[in-house]
Short mmCIF file of C-alpha atoms and ligand atoms in Angstrom, two decimals:
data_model
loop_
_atom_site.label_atom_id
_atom_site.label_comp_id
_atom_site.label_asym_id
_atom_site.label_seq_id
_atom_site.Cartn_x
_atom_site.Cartn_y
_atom_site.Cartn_z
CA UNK A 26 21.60 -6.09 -14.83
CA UNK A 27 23.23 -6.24 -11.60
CA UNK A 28 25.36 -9.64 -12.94
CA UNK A 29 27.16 -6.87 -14.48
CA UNK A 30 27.97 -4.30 -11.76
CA UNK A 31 28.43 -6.82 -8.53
CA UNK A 32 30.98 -8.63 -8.75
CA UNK A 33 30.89 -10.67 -5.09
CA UNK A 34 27.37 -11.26 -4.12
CA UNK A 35 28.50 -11.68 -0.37
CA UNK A 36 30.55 -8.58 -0.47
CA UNK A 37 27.70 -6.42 -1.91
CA UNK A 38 25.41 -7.30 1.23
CA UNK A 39 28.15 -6.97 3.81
CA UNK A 40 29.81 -3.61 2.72
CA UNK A 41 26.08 -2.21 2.59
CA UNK A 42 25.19 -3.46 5.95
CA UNK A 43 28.89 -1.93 7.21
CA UNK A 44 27.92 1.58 5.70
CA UNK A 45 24.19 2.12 7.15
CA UNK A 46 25.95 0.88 10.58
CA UNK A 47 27.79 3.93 10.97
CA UNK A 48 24.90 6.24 9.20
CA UNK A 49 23.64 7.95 12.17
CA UNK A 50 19.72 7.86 12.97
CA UNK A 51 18.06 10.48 11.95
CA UNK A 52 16.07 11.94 8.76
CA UNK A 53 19.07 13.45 7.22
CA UNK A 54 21.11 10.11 7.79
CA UNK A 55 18.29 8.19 5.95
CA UNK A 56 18.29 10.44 2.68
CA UNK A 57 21.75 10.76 2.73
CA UNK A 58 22.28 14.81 3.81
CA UNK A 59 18.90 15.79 2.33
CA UNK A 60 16.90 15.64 4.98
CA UNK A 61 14.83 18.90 3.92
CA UNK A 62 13.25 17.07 1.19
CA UNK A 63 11.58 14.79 3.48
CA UNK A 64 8.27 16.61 3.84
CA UNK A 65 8.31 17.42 -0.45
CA UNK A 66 8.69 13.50 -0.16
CA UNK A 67 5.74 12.76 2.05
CA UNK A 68 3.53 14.89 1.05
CA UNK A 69 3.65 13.43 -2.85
CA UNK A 70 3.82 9.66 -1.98
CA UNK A 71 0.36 10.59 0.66
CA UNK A 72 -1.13 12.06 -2.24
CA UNK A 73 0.42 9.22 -4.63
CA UNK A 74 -1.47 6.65 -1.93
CA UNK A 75 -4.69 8.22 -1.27
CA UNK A 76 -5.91 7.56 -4.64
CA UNK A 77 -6.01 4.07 -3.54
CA UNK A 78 -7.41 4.35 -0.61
CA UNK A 79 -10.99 6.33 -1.32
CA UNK A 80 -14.22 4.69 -1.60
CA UNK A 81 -14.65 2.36 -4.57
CA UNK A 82 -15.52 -1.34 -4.95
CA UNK A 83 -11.66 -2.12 -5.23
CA UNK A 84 -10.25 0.17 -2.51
CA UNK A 85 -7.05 -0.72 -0.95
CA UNK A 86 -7.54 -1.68 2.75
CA UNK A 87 -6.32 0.67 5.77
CA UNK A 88 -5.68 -2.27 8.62
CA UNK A 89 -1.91 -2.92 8.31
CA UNK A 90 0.79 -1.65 5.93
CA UNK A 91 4.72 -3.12 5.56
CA UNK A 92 7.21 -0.38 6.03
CA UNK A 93 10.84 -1.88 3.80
CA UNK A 94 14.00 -0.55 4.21
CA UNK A 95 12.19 1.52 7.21
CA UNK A 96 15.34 2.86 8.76
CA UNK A 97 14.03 5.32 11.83
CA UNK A 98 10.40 5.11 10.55
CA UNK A 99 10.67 8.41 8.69
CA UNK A 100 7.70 7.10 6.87
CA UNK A 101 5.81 5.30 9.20
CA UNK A 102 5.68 7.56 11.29
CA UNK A 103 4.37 10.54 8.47
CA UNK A 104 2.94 8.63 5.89
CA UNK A 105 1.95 4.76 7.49
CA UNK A 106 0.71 5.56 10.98
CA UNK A 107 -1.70 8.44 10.33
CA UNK A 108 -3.45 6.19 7.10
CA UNK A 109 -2.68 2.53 8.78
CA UNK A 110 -4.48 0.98 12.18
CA UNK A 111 -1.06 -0.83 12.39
CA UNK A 112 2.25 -0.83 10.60
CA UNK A 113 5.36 -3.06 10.55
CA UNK A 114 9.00 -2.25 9.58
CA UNK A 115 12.07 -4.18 8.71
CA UNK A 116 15.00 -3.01 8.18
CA UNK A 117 18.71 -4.37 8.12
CA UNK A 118 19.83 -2.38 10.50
CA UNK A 119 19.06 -2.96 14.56
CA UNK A 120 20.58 0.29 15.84
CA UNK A 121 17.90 2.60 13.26
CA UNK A 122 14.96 0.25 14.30
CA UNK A 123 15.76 0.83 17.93
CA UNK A 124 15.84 4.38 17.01
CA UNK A 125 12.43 4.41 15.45
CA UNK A 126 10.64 3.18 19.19
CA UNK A 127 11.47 6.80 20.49
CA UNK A 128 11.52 8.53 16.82
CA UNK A 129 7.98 7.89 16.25
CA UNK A 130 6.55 8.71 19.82
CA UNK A 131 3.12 7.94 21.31
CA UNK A 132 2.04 6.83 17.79
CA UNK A 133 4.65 4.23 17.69
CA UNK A 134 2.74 1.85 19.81
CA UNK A 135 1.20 0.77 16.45
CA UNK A 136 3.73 -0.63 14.94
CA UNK A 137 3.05 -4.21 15.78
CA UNK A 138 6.95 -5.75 14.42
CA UNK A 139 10.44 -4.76 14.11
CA UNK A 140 11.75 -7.14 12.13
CA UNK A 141 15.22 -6.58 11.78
CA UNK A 142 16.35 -8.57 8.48
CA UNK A 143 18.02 -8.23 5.22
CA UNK A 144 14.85 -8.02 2.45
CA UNK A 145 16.34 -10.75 0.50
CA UNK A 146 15.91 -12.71 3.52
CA UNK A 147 13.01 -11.59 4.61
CA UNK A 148 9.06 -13.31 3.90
CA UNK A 149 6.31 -11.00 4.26
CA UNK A 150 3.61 -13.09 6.16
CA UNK A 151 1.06 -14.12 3.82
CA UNK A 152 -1.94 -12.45 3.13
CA UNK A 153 -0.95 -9.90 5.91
CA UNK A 154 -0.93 -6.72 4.41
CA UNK A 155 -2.88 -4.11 2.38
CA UNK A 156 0.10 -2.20 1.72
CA UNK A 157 3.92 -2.43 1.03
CA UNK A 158 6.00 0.31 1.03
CA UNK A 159 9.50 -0.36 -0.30
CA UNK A 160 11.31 3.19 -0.44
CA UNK A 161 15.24 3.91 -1.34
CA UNK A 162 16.00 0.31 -0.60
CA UNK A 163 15.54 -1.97 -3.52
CA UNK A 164 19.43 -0.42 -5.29
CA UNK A 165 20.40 -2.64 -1.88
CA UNK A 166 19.38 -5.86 -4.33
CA UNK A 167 20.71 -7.77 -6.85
CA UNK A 168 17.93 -8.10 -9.54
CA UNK A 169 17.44 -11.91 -8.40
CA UNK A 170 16.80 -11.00 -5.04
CA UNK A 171 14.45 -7.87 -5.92
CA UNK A 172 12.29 -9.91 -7.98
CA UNK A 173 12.07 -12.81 -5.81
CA UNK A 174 11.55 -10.42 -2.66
CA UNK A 175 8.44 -8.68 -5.02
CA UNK A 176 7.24 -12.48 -5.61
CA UNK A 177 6.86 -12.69 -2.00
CA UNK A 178 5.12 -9.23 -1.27
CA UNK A 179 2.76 -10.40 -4.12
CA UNK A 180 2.09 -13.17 -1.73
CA UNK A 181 2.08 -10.96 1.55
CA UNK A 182 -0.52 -8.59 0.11
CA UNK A 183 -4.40 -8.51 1.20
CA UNK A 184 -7.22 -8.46 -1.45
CA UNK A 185 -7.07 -5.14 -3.00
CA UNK A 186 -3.29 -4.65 -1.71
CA UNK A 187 -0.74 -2.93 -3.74
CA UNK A 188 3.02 -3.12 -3.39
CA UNK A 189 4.48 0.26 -3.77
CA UNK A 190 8.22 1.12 -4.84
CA UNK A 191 9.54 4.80 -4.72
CA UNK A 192 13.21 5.05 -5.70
CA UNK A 193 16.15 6.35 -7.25
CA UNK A 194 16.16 5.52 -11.38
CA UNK A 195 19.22 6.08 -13.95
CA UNK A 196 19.32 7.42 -16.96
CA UNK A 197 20.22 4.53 -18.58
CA UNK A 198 21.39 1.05 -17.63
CA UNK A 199 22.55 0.19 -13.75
CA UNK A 200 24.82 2.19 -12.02
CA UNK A 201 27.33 0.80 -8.70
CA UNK A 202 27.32 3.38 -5.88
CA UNK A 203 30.74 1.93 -4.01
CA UNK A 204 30.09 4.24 -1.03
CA UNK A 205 27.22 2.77 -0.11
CA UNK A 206 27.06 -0.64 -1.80
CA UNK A 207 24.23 -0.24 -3.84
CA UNK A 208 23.33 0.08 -7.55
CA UNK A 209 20.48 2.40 -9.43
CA UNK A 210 18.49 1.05 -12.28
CA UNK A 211 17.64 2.72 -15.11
CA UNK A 212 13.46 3.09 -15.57
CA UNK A 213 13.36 -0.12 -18.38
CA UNK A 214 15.75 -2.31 -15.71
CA UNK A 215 12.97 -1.57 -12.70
CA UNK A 216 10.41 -2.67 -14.92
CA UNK A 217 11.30 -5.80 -16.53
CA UNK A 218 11.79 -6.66 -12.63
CA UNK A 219 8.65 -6.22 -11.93
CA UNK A 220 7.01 -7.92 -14.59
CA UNK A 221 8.76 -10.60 -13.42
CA UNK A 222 7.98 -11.10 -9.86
CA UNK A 223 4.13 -11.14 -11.81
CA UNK A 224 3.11 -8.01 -10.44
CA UNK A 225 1.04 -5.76 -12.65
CA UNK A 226 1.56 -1.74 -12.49
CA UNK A 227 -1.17 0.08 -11.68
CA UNK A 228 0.19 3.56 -11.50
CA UNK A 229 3.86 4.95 -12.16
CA UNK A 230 4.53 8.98 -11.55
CA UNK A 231 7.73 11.05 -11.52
CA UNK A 232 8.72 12.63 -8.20
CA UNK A 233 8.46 16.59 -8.54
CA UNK A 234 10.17 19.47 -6.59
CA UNK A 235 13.43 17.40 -5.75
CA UNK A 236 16.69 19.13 -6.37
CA UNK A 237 18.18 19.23 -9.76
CA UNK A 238 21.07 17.62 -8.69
CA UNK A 239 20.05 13.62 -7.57
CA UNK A 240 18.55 10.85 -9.78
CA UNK A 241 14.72 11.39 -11.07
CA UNK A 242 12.82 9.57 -8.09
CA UNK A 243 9.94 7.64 -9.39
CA UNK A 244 7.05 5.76 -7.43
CA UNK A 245 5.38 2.32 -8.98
CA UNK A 246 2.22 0.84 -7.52
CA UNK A 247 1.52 -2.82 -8.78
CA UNK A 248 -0.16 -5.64 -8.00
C1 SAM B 323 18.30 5.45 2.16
S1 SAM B 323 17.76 4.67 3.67
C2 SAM B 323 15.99 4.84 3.46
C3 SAM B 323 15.20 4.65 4.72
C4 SAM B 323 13.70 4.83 4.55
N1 SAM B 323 13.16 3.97 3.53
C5 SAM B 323 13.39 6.27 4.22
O1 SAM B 323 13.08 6.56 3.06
O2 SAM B 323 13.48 7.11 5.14
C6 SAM B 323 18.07 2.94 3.30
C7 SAM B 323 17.65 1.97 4.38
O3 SAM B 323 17.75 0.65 3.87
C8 SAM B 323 18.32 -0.20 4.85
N2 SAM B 323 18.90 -1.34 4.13
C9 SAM B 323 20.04 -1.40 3.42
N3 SAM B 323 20.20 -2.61 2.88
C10 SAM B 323 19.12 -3.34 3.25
C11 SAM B 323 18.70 -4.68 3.00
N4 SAM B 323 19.41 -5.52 2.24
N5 SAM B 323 17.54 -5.10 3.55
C12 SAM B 323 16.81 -4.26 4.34
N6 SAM B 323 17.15 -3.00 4.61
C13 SAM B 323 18.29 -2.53 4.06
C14 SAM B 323 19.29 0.68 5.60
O4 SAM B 323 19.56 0.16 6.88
C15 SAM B 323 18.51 2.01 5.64
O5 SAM B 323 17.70 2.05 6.76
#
């Protein structure tokens, strides 16, 4: 649990928010010096998210998806805006969102809001959206927060919408990154969260093809 690893709430936001400010914006400042996984990365979570999408009598909706944690728009601008009519990000961070209206080009007329806001602040509209994307963002929340922030996306989704987590897991129990202010579950940890914001998993699958080196990634759709 995070109770264990934070120790000051306040400090854990702050020092976080501090970091990403002097992360510079661009792909290999979001994944942290791997930015030549990114297409590996897209190209699984598109094929991860189509199977929602096809023809069926409880197919996920294409009018507006929720990009969390969006940084530049790495994602909305590969994964979001070619699926989505319209997208929406919000990040913490103003400098990366103001990145993402030249990052993502023509396309980027789209997105419909930047909302710049801390997730544990932050209240999907209701009923709004047919998909969530929260990607390498959720270690950025103490387990309170997370489930309480999932609560809400439960709320924010659209018949037939799914909330979808890809992120970082630990072998076991929850680990404090200092550098960056953040912590990484173990699989168990991630789970018991989300059974508690009342979401139901649909689907769970293992990234492949990442180096050997960093965490197992793992992506959750729910709803
Ligand atoms: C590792 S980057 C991932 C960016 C994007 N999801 C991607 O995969 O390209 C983490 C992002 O989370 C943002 N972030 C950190 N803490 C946050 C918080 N509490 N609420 C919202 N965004 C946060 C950072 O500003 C940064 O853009």
């Amino acid at each position: 649990m995070t109770s264990e690893v934070v120790e000051n709430e306040f400090e854990f936001y702050s020092k976080a928010e501090k970091y990403w400010k002097d992360v510079p914006a661009t792909v290999d400042g979001m994944l942290g010096g791997y930015g030549h996984i990114s297409s590996i990365d897209i190209n699984s979570s598109r094929k991860f998210l189509q199977r929602f999408l096809r023809d069926g009598p409880n197919r996920t909706g294409t009018t507006c998806a929720l990009d969390c944690g969006a940084g530049i728009g790495r994602i909305t601008k590969r994964l979001l805006l070619p699926l989505f009519k319209t997208v929406d990000m919000v990040d913490v961070t103003e400098d990366f969102l103001t990145k993402a209206r030249s990052y993502l080009g023509e396309e980027g007329r789209r997105v419909r809001n930047y909302f710049c806001c801390g997730l544990q602040d932050f209240s999907p509209e209701p009923n709004s959206y047919d998909v969530i994307w929260i990607q390498w963002v959720i270690g950025h929340l103490t387990d309170n927060h997370l489930s309480d922030f999932l609560k809400r996306c439960r709320a924010g989704l659209r018949p037939n919408g799914i909330v979808v987590i890809k992120d970082n897991m630990a072998q076991e129990g929850v680990i404090m990154d200092d550098v960056d202010s953040s912590v990484c579950r173990d699989l168990d940890v991630v789970r018991k969260i989300i059974r508690r914001a009342g979401l139901h998993l649909l689907a769970e699958e293992r990234q492949e093809n990442f180096p050997d080196e960093i965490y197992h990634v793992y992506t959750f759709a729910m709803r």
